[in-house]
PDB file of C-alpha atoms in Angstrom:
ATOM      1  CA  MET A   1     113.681  83.460 117.545  1.00 63.00           C
ATOM      2  CA  ASP A   2     111.956  85.028 120.446  1.00 76.00           C
ATOM      3  CA  LEU A   3     111.829  88.854 121.539  1.00 83.00           C
ATOM      4  CA  ILE A   4     114.767  88.414 124.004  1.00 86.00           C
ATOM      5  CA  GLN A   5     117.037  86.402 121.920  1.00 85.00           C
ATOM      6  CA  GLY A   6     116.716  89.002 118.951  1.00 82.00           C
ATOM      7  CA  LEU A   7     117.369  91.688 121.541  1.00 87.00           C
ATOM      8  CA  LEU A   8     120.561  90.117 122.437  1.00 89.00           C
ATOM      9  CA  LEU A   9     121.561  89.222 118.831  1.00 85.00           C
ATOM     10  CA  ILE A  10     120.936  92.940 117.738  1.00 85.00           C
ATOM     11  CA  THR A  11     122.989  94.146 120.692  1.00 89.00           C
ATOM     12  CA  SER A  12     125.986  92.161 120.103  1.00 85.00           C
ATOM     13  CA  ILE A  13     125.829  93.100 116.139  1.00 83.00           C
ATOM     14  CA  HIS A  14     124.773  96.845 116.555  1.00 85.00           C
ATOM     15  CA  LEU A  15     127.436  97.689 118.709  1.00 84.00           C
ATOM     16  CA  LEU A  16     130.300  96.185 116.617  1.00 81.00           C
ATOM     17  CA  ALA A  17     128.926  98.149 113.733  1.00 80.00           C
ATOM     18  CA  ALA A  18     128.448 101.341 115.847  1.00 81.00           C
ATOM     19  CA  ALA A  19     132.106 100.824 117.185  1.00 77.00           C
ATOM     20  CA  SER A  20     133.618 100.346 113.844  1.00 73.00           C
ATOM     21  CA  PRO A  21     135.729 103.353 112.444  1.00 72.00           C
ATOM     22  CA  GLY A  22     133.499 105.399 110.037  1.00 80.00           C
ATOM     23  CA  PRO A  23     131.939 108.837 109.378  1.00 85.00           C
ATOM     24  CA  ASP A  24     130.010 108.805 112.499  1.00 89.00           C
ATOM     25  CA  PHE A  25     132.782 108.085 114.655  1.00 87.00           C
ATOM     26  CA  VAL A  26     134.909 110.850 112.883  1.00 85.00           C
ATOM     27  CA  LEU A  27     132.226 113.406 113.377  1.00 90.00           C
ATOM     28  CA  VAL A  28     131.494 112.791 116.887  1.00 92.00           C
ATOM     29  CA  SER A  29     135.139 113.194 117.451  1.00 87.00           C
ATOM     30  CA  GLN A  30     135.675 116.011 115.586  1.00 84.00           C
ATOM     31  CA  GLN A  31     132.633 117.913 116.974  1.00 88.00           C
ATOM     32  CA  THR A  32     133.563 116.981 120.552  1.00 88.00           C
ATOM     33  CA  LEU A  33     136.920 118.052 120.459  1.00 82.00           C
ATOM     34  CA  SER A  34     136.378 121.275 118.619  1.00 78.00           C
ATOM     35  CA  ASN A  35     133.370 122.353 120.251  1.00 81.00           C
ATOM     36  CA  GLY A  36     133.045 120.743 123.472  1.00 83.00           C
ATOM     37  CA  LYS A  37     130.841 117.979 125.370  1.00 89.00           C
ATOM     38  CA  GLN A  38     127.388 119.243 124.696  1.00 91.00           C
ATOM     39  CA  THR A  39     127.968 119.617 120.768  1.00 92.00           C
ATOM     40  CA  GLY A  40     129.129 116.318 121.016  1.00 93.00           C
ATOM     41  CA  PHE A  41     126.245 114.884 122.832  1.00 96.00           C
ATOM     42  CA  MET A  42     123.973 116.675 120.286  1.00 95.00           C
ATOM     43  CA  VAL A  43     125.787 115.356 117.099  1.00 96.00           C
ATOM     44  CA  SER A  44     125.362 111.785 118.910  1.00 96.00           C
ATOM     45  CA  ILE A  45     121.589 112.376 119.401  1.00 96.00           C
ATOM     46  CA  GLY A  46     121.353 113.192 115.649  1.00 96.00           C
ATOM     47  CA  ILE A  47     123.195 110.291 114.696  1.00 95.00           C
ATOM     48  CA  ALA A  48     120.542 108.179 116.780  1.00 95.00           C
ATOM     49  CA  LEU A  49     117.904 109.745 115.159  1.00 95.00           C
ATOM     50  CA  GLY A  50     119.172 109.023 111.565  1.00 94.00           C
ATOM     51  CA  LEU A  51     118.783 105.453 112.216  1.00 91.00           C
ATOM     52  CA  SER A  52     115.138 106.154 112.194  1.00 91.00           C
ATOM     53  CA  VAL A  53     115.253 106.488 108.336  1.00 90.00           C
ATOM     54  CA  HIS A  54     116.725 103.274 108.072  1.00 87.00           C
ATOM     55  CA  ILE A  55     114.542 101.610 110.437  1.00 85.00           C
ATOM     56  CA  ILE A  56     111.415 103.047 108.942  1.00 84.00           C
ATOM     57  CA  TYR A  57     112.220 101.921 105.396  1.00 81.00           C
ATOM     58  CA  SER A  58     113.113  98.628 106.719  1.00 77.00           C
ATOM     59  CA  ALA A  59     109.967  98.255 108.302  1.00 74.00           C
ATOM     60  CA  LEU A  60     107.976  99.059 104.875  1.00 76.00           C
ATOM     61  CA  GLY A  61     109.993  96.493 103.361  1.00 70.00           C
ATOM     62  CA  LEU A  62     112.076  99.128 101.030  1.00 67.00           C
ATOM     63  CA  ALA A  63     115.486  97.942 102.358  1.00 61.00           C
ATOM     64  CA  ALA A  64     115.323  94.995  99.697  1.00 65.00           C
ATOM     65  CA  VAL A  65     114.215  97.462  97.070  1.00 69.00           C
ATOM     66  CA  ILE A  66     117.088 100.238  97.778  1.00 66.00           C
ATOM     67  CA  ALA A  67     119.687  97.586  98.397  1.00 61.00           C
ATOM     68  CA  ASN A  68     118.894  96.047  94.898  1.00 71.00           C
ATOM     69  CA  SER A  69     118.388  99.194  92.973  1.00 72.00           C
ATOM     70  CA  ALA A  70     121.327 100.474  91.223  1.00 73.00           C
ATOM     71  CA  THR A  71     119.824 103.822  90.851  1.00 77.00           C
ATOM     72  CA  ALA A  72     118.778 104.333  94.276  1.00 71.00           C
ATOM     73  CA  LEU A  73     122.295 103.172  95.662  1.00 66.00           C
ATOM     74  CA  TRP A  74     124.107 105.519  93.037  1.00 77.00           C
ATOM     75  CA  ALA A  75     121.769 108.510  94.200  1.00 77.00           C
ATOM     76  CA  ILE A  76     122.667 107.758  97.895  1.00 70.00           C
ATOM     77  CA  LYS A  77     125.864 107.397  97.194  1.00 72.00           C
ATOM     78  CA  ILE A  78     126.544 110.651  95.409  1.00 82.00           C
ATOM     79  CA  ILE A  79     124.493 112.619  98.014  1.00 78.00           C
ATOM     80  CA  GLY A  80     125.873 110.708 101.132  1.00 67.00           C
ATOM     81  CA  GLY A  81     129.819 111.051  99.591  1.00 75.00           C
ATOM     82  CA  GLY A  82     129.186 114.453  98.435  1.00 80.00           C
ATOM     83  CA  TYR A  83     127.935 115.435 102.346  1.00 71.00           C
ATOM     84  CA  LEU A  84     130.726 113.838 103.987  1.00 72.00           C
ATOM     85  CA  ILE A  85     133.208 115.680 101.550  1.00 83.00           C
ATOM     86  CA  TYR A  86     131.395 118.837 102.619  1.00 78.00           C
ATOM     87  CA  LEU A  87     131.933 118.102 106.317  1.00 72.00           C
ATOM     88  CA  GLY A  88     135.453 117.390 105.570  1.00 77.00           C
ATOM     89  CA  VAL A  89     136.229 120.577 103.916  1.00 82.00           C
ATOM     90  CA  GLN A  90     134.391 122.436 106.836  1.00 72.00           C
ATOM     91  CA  GLY A  91     137.214 120.731 109.182  1.00 68.00           C
ATOM     92  CA  LEU A  92     139.744 121.627 106.822  1.00 74.00           C
ATOM     93  CA  SER A  93     139.004 125.165 107.085  1.00 71.00           C
ATOM     94  CA  ALA A  94     139.140 125.159 110.990  1.00 61.00           C
ATOM     95  CA  LYS A  95     141.181 128.177 112.634  1.00 63.00           C
ATOM     96  CA  PRO A  96     142.676 128.231 116.030  1.00 59.00           C
ATOM     97  CA  VAL A  97     140.265 128.228 118.892  1.00 55.00           C
ATOM     98  CA  SER A  98     139.771 131.818 120.400  1.00 54.00           C
ATOM     99  CA  ASN A  99     137.534 130.904 123.002  1.00 49.00           C
ATOM    100  CA  LEU A 100     139.673 129.259 125.715  1.00 47.00           C
ATOM    101  CA  ASP A 101     139.533 130.012 129.272  1.00 48.00           C
ATOM    102  CA  PRO A 102     142.858 130.408 131.500  1.00 44.00           C
ATOM    103  CA  ILE A 103     143.360 126.408 131.537  1.00 40.00           C
ATOM    104  CA  GLY A 104     142.638 126.130 127.566  1.00 44.00           C
ATOM    105  CA  LYS A 105     139.181 124.613 128.086  1.00 49.00           C
ATOM    106  CA  VAL A 106     136.623 125.384 125.393  1.00 50.00           C
ATOM    107  CA  SER A 107     133.759 127.875 126.706  1.00 51.00           C
ATOM    108  CA  GLU A 108     130.921 125.812 125.481  1.00 52.00           C
ATOM    109  CA  GLN A 109     128.244 128.591 126.035  1.00 54.00           C
ATOM    110  CA  LYS A 110     130.133 130.735 123.683  1.00 52.00           C
ATOM    111  CA  VAL A 111     130.234 127.658 121.281  1.00 51.00           C
ATOM    112  CA  LEU A 112     126.558 127.092 121.773  1.00 52.00           C
ATOM    113  CA  LYS A 113     125.624 130.641 120.818  1.00 55.00           C
ATOM    114  CA  LYS A 114     127.645 130.243 117.678  1.00 54.00           C
ATOM    115  CA  TYR A 115     126.766 126.438 117.123  1.00 58.00           C
ATOM    116  CA  PRO A 116     123.013 125.934 117.892  1.00 80.00           C
ATOM    117  CA  ARG A 117     121.937 122.517 119.264  1.00 86.00           C
ATOM    118  CA  LEU A 118     119.663 121.904 116.432  1.00 91.00           C
ATOM    119  CA  ARG A 119     122.506 122.397 113.895  1.00 91.00           C
ATOM    120  CA  ALA A 120     124.456 119.952 115.532  1.00 93.00           C
ATOM    121  CA  ILE A 121     121.805 117.327 115.812  1.00 95.00           C
ATOM    122  CA  ALA A 122     120.990 118.104 112.136  1.00 94.00           C
ATOM    123  CA  LYS A 123     124.514 117.333 111.307  1.00 93.00           C
ATOM    124  CA  GLY A 124     124.645 113.973 113.033  1.00 94.00           C
ATOM    125  CA  PHE A 125     121.343 113.228 111.581  1.00 95.00           C
ATOM    126  CA  LEU A 126     122.394 113.700 107.770  1.00 92.00           C
ATOM    127  CA  CYS A 127     125.810 112.177 108.561  1.00 89.00           C
ATOM    128  CA  ASN A 128     123.727 108.705 109.232  1.00 90.00           C
ATOM    129  CA  ALA A 129     120.867 108.995 107.476  1.00 90.00           C
ATOM    130  CA  LEU A 130     122.873 109.554 103.997  1.00 86.00           C
ATOM    131  CA  ASN A 131     125.228 106.382 104.755  1.00 81.00           C
ATOM    132  CA  PRO A 132     124.759 104.586 101.458  1.00 75.00           C
ATOM    133  CA  LYS A 133     126.068 101.451 103.209  1.00 75.00           C
ATOM    134  CA  ALA A 134     123.020 101.390 105.380  1.00 79.00           C
ATOM    135  CA  PRO A 135     120.559  99.899 103.379  1.00 75.00           C
ATOM    136  CA  ILE A 136     122.681  96.559 102.969  1.00 74.00           C
ATOM    137  CA  TYR A 137     123.332  96.639 106.579  1.00 79.00           C
ATOM    138  CA  PHE A 138     119.497  96.865 107.315  1.00 79.00           C
ATOM    139  CA  LEU A 139     118.791  94.433 104.772  1.00 72.00           C
ATOM    140  CA  ALA A 140     121.027  91.837 106.365  1.00 72.00           C
ATOM    141  CA  LEU A 141     120.147  92.553 109.695  1.00 76.00           C
ATOM    142  CA  PHE A 142     116.237  92.249 109.319  1.00 72.00           C
ATOM    143  CA  THR A 143     115.985  89.654 106.472  1.00 66.00           C
ATOM    144  CA  VAL A 144     119.013  87.318 107.063  1.00 64.00           C
ATOM    145  CA  VAL A 145     120.118  87.706 110.741  1.00 67.00           C
ATOM    146  CA  LEU A 146     116.878  87.906 112.233  1.00 69.00           C
ATOM    147  CA  SER A 147     113.756  86.669 110.382  1.00 67.00           C
ATOM    148  CA  PRO A 148     111.985  87.940 107.014  1.00 61.00           C
ATOM    149  CA  ASN A 149     108.624  87.974 108.487  1.00 71.00           C
ATOM    150  CA  LEU A 150     109.325  89.827 111.893  1.00 73.00           C
ATOM    151  CA  PRO A 151     106.233  91.219 113.736  1.00 80.00           C
ATOM    152  CA  LEU A 152     105.731  94.828 113.322  1.00 78.00           C
ATOM    153  CA  LEU A 153     105.779  95.297 117.229  1.00 84.00           C
ATOM    154  CA  HIS A 154     109.429  93.257 117.475  1.00 83.00           C
ATOM    155  CA  LEU A 155     110.612  95.423 114.619  1.00 81.00           C
ATOM    156  CA  VAL A 156     109.918  98.896 116.188  1.00 84.00           C
ATOM    157  CA  ILE A 157     111.165  97.312 119.434  1.00 88.00           C
ATOM    158  CA  TYR A 158     114.547  96.537 117.822  1.00 88.00           C
ATOM    159  CA  GLY A 159     114.484  99.788 115.994  1.00 88.00           C
ATOM    160  CA  ILE A 160     114.285 101.872 119.200  1.00 91.00           C
ATOM    161  CA  TRP A 161     116.805  99.626 120.836  1.00 93.00           C
ATOM    162  CA  MET A 162     119.357 100.078 118.129  1.00 91.00           C
ATOM    163  CA  MET A 163     118.823 104.061 118.432  1.00 93.00           C
ATOM    164  CA  ILE A 164     119.489 103.648 121.925  1.00 95.00           C
ATOM    165  CA  LEU A 165     122.603 101.523 121.750  1.00 93.00           C
ATOM    166  CA  GLN A 166     123.752 104.039 119.073  1.00 93.00           C
ATOM    167  CA  LEU A 167     123.115 106.922 121.275  1.00 95.00           C
ATOM    168  CA  LEU A 168     124.951 105.206 124.224  1.00 95.00           C
ATOM    169  CA  TRP A 169     128.054 104.296 122.465  1.00 93.00           C
ATOM    170  CA  PHE A 170     128.692 107.781 121.153  1.00 94.00           C
ATOM    171  CA  SER A 171     127.802 109.303 124.635  1.00 95.00           C
ATOM    172  CA  ILE A 172     130.593 107.075 125.749  1.00 93.00           C
ATOM    173  CA  VAL A 173     132.977 108.612 123.121  1.00 91.00           C
ATOM    174  CA  VAL A 174     132.105 112.110 123.925  1.00 94.00           C
ATOM    175  CA  VAL A 175     132.554 111.431 127.733  1.00 93.00           C
ATOM    176  CA  LEU A 176     136.016 110.096 127.056  1.00 88.00           C
ATOM    177  CA  LEU A 177     137.039 112.758 124.782  1.00 86.00           C
ATOM    178  CA  SER A 178     135.626 115.506 127.292  1.00 85.00           C
ATOM    179  CA  GLN A 179     137.799 114.105 130.080  1.00 83.00           C
ATOM    180  CA  PRO A 180     140.016 116.947 131.319  1.00 79.00           C
ATOM    181  CA  SER A 181     143.104 114.792 131.096  1.00 71.00           C
ATOM    182  CA  VAL A 182     142.361 114.497 127.549  1.00 67.00           C
ATOM    183  CA  ASN A 183     140.715 117.145 126.080  1.00 66.00           C
ATOM    184  CA  GLU A 184     142.882 120.015 127.640  1.00 67.00           C
ATOM    185  CA  LYS A 185     146.016 118.432 125.773  1.00 63.00           C
ATOM    186  CA  PHE A 186     143.805 118.639 122.524  1.00 64.00           C
ATOM    187  CA  GLN A 187     142.234 121.950 122.737  1.00 61.00           C
ATOM    188  CA  ARG A 188     145.503 124.069 121.872  1.00 61.00           C
ATOM    189  CA  LEU A 189     146.055 122.020 118.802  1.00 58.00           C
ATOM    190  CA  GLY A 190     142.162 121.724 118.089  1.00 57.00           C
ATOM    191  CA  HIS A 191     142.398 123.206 114.790  1.00 60.00           C
ATOM    192  CA  TRP A 192     145.105 120.769 113.714  1.00 64.00           C
ATOM    193  CA  ILE A 193     142.914 117.946 114.892  1.00 65.00           C
ATOM    194  CA  ASN A 194     139.899 119.252 113.194  1.00 66.00           C
ATOM    195  CA  ARG A 195     141.875 119.537 109.981  1.00 74.00           C
ATOM    196  CA  VAL A 196     143.269 115.992 110.291  1.00 75.00           C
ATOM    197  CA  LEU A 197     139.702 114.635 111.116  1.00 69.00           C
ATOM    198  CA  GLY A 198     138.454 116.649 108.135  1.00 74.00           C
ATOM    199  CA  GLY A 199     141.147 115.387 105.719  1.00 80.00           C
ATOM    200  CA  ALA A 200     139.767 111.851 106.998  1.00 76.00           C
ATOM    201  CA  MET A 201     136.271 112.674 106.432  1.00 70.00           C
ATOM    202  CA  ILE A 202     136.965 113.618 102.869  1.00 82.00           C
ATOM    203  CA  LEU A 203     138.958 110.449 102.105  1.00 81.00           C
ATOM    204  CA  ILE A 204     135.820 108.588 103.710  1.00 71.00           C
ATOM    205  CA  GLY A 205     133.411 110.248 101.461  1.00 73.00           C
ATOM    206  CA  LEU A 206     135.945 109.930  97.982  1.00 82.00           C
ATOM    207  CA  LYS A 207     135.914 106.157  99.080  1.00 76.00           C
ATOM    208  CA  VAL A 208     131.936 105.875  99.238  1.00 63.00           C
ATOM    209  CA  LEU A 209     131.932 107.809  95.758  1.00 74.00           C
ATOM    210  CA  ILE A 210     134.380 105.497  93.963  1.00 78.00           C
ATOM    211  CA  SER A 211     133.563 102.017  95.886  1.00 69.00           C
ATOM    212  CA  LYS A 212     130.998  99.520  94.968  1.00 63.00           C
ATOM    213  CA  ILE A 213     128.269  99.280  97.370  1.00 53.00           C
ATOM    214  CA  ASN A 214     127.401  95.668  96.299  1.00 51.00           C
TER     215      ASN A 214
END
């Protein structure tokens, strides 16, 4: 399979994976609705950067080792599930927004002072990097769907392209949720939405902890 064919295959598969409901989607939605567009973009950047962790260990041939190691998967599952539950608890403790302007829109400057960009990026990065199902996905992607003997340059290109796709998808989600017609309707009830999404994050975390990965 040549580079272009591989990119087309990667695009179709990874867009489906990125668009499927999961912790990344819940986190981006939660942060965009509660903290505004800029925070949503920062979280999206963090999620895209989190992919680099999975790409690097795949490039080193460690995806198969991790995916077939019960101990490694158990550790990732505990850490990842625990982190998702932690994020969910934060959502459940959300309080009504007090930094709204007269039309009910979040004042992003006030949010950014309280919620720094690096913190948002780190939150997105950890949410993606600690996903315990990622090793299985990348193992299938790079050794079954594509080729077990990919040139390193192709692997790097595929990895960067997946990060771009991830960022583009969640940027679209952020833009849609930031539309005035959508956002203003949510802001007055933002703390309740935050709590619902926090509860969903806790359920995802619990599912990770109690489910079998392979």
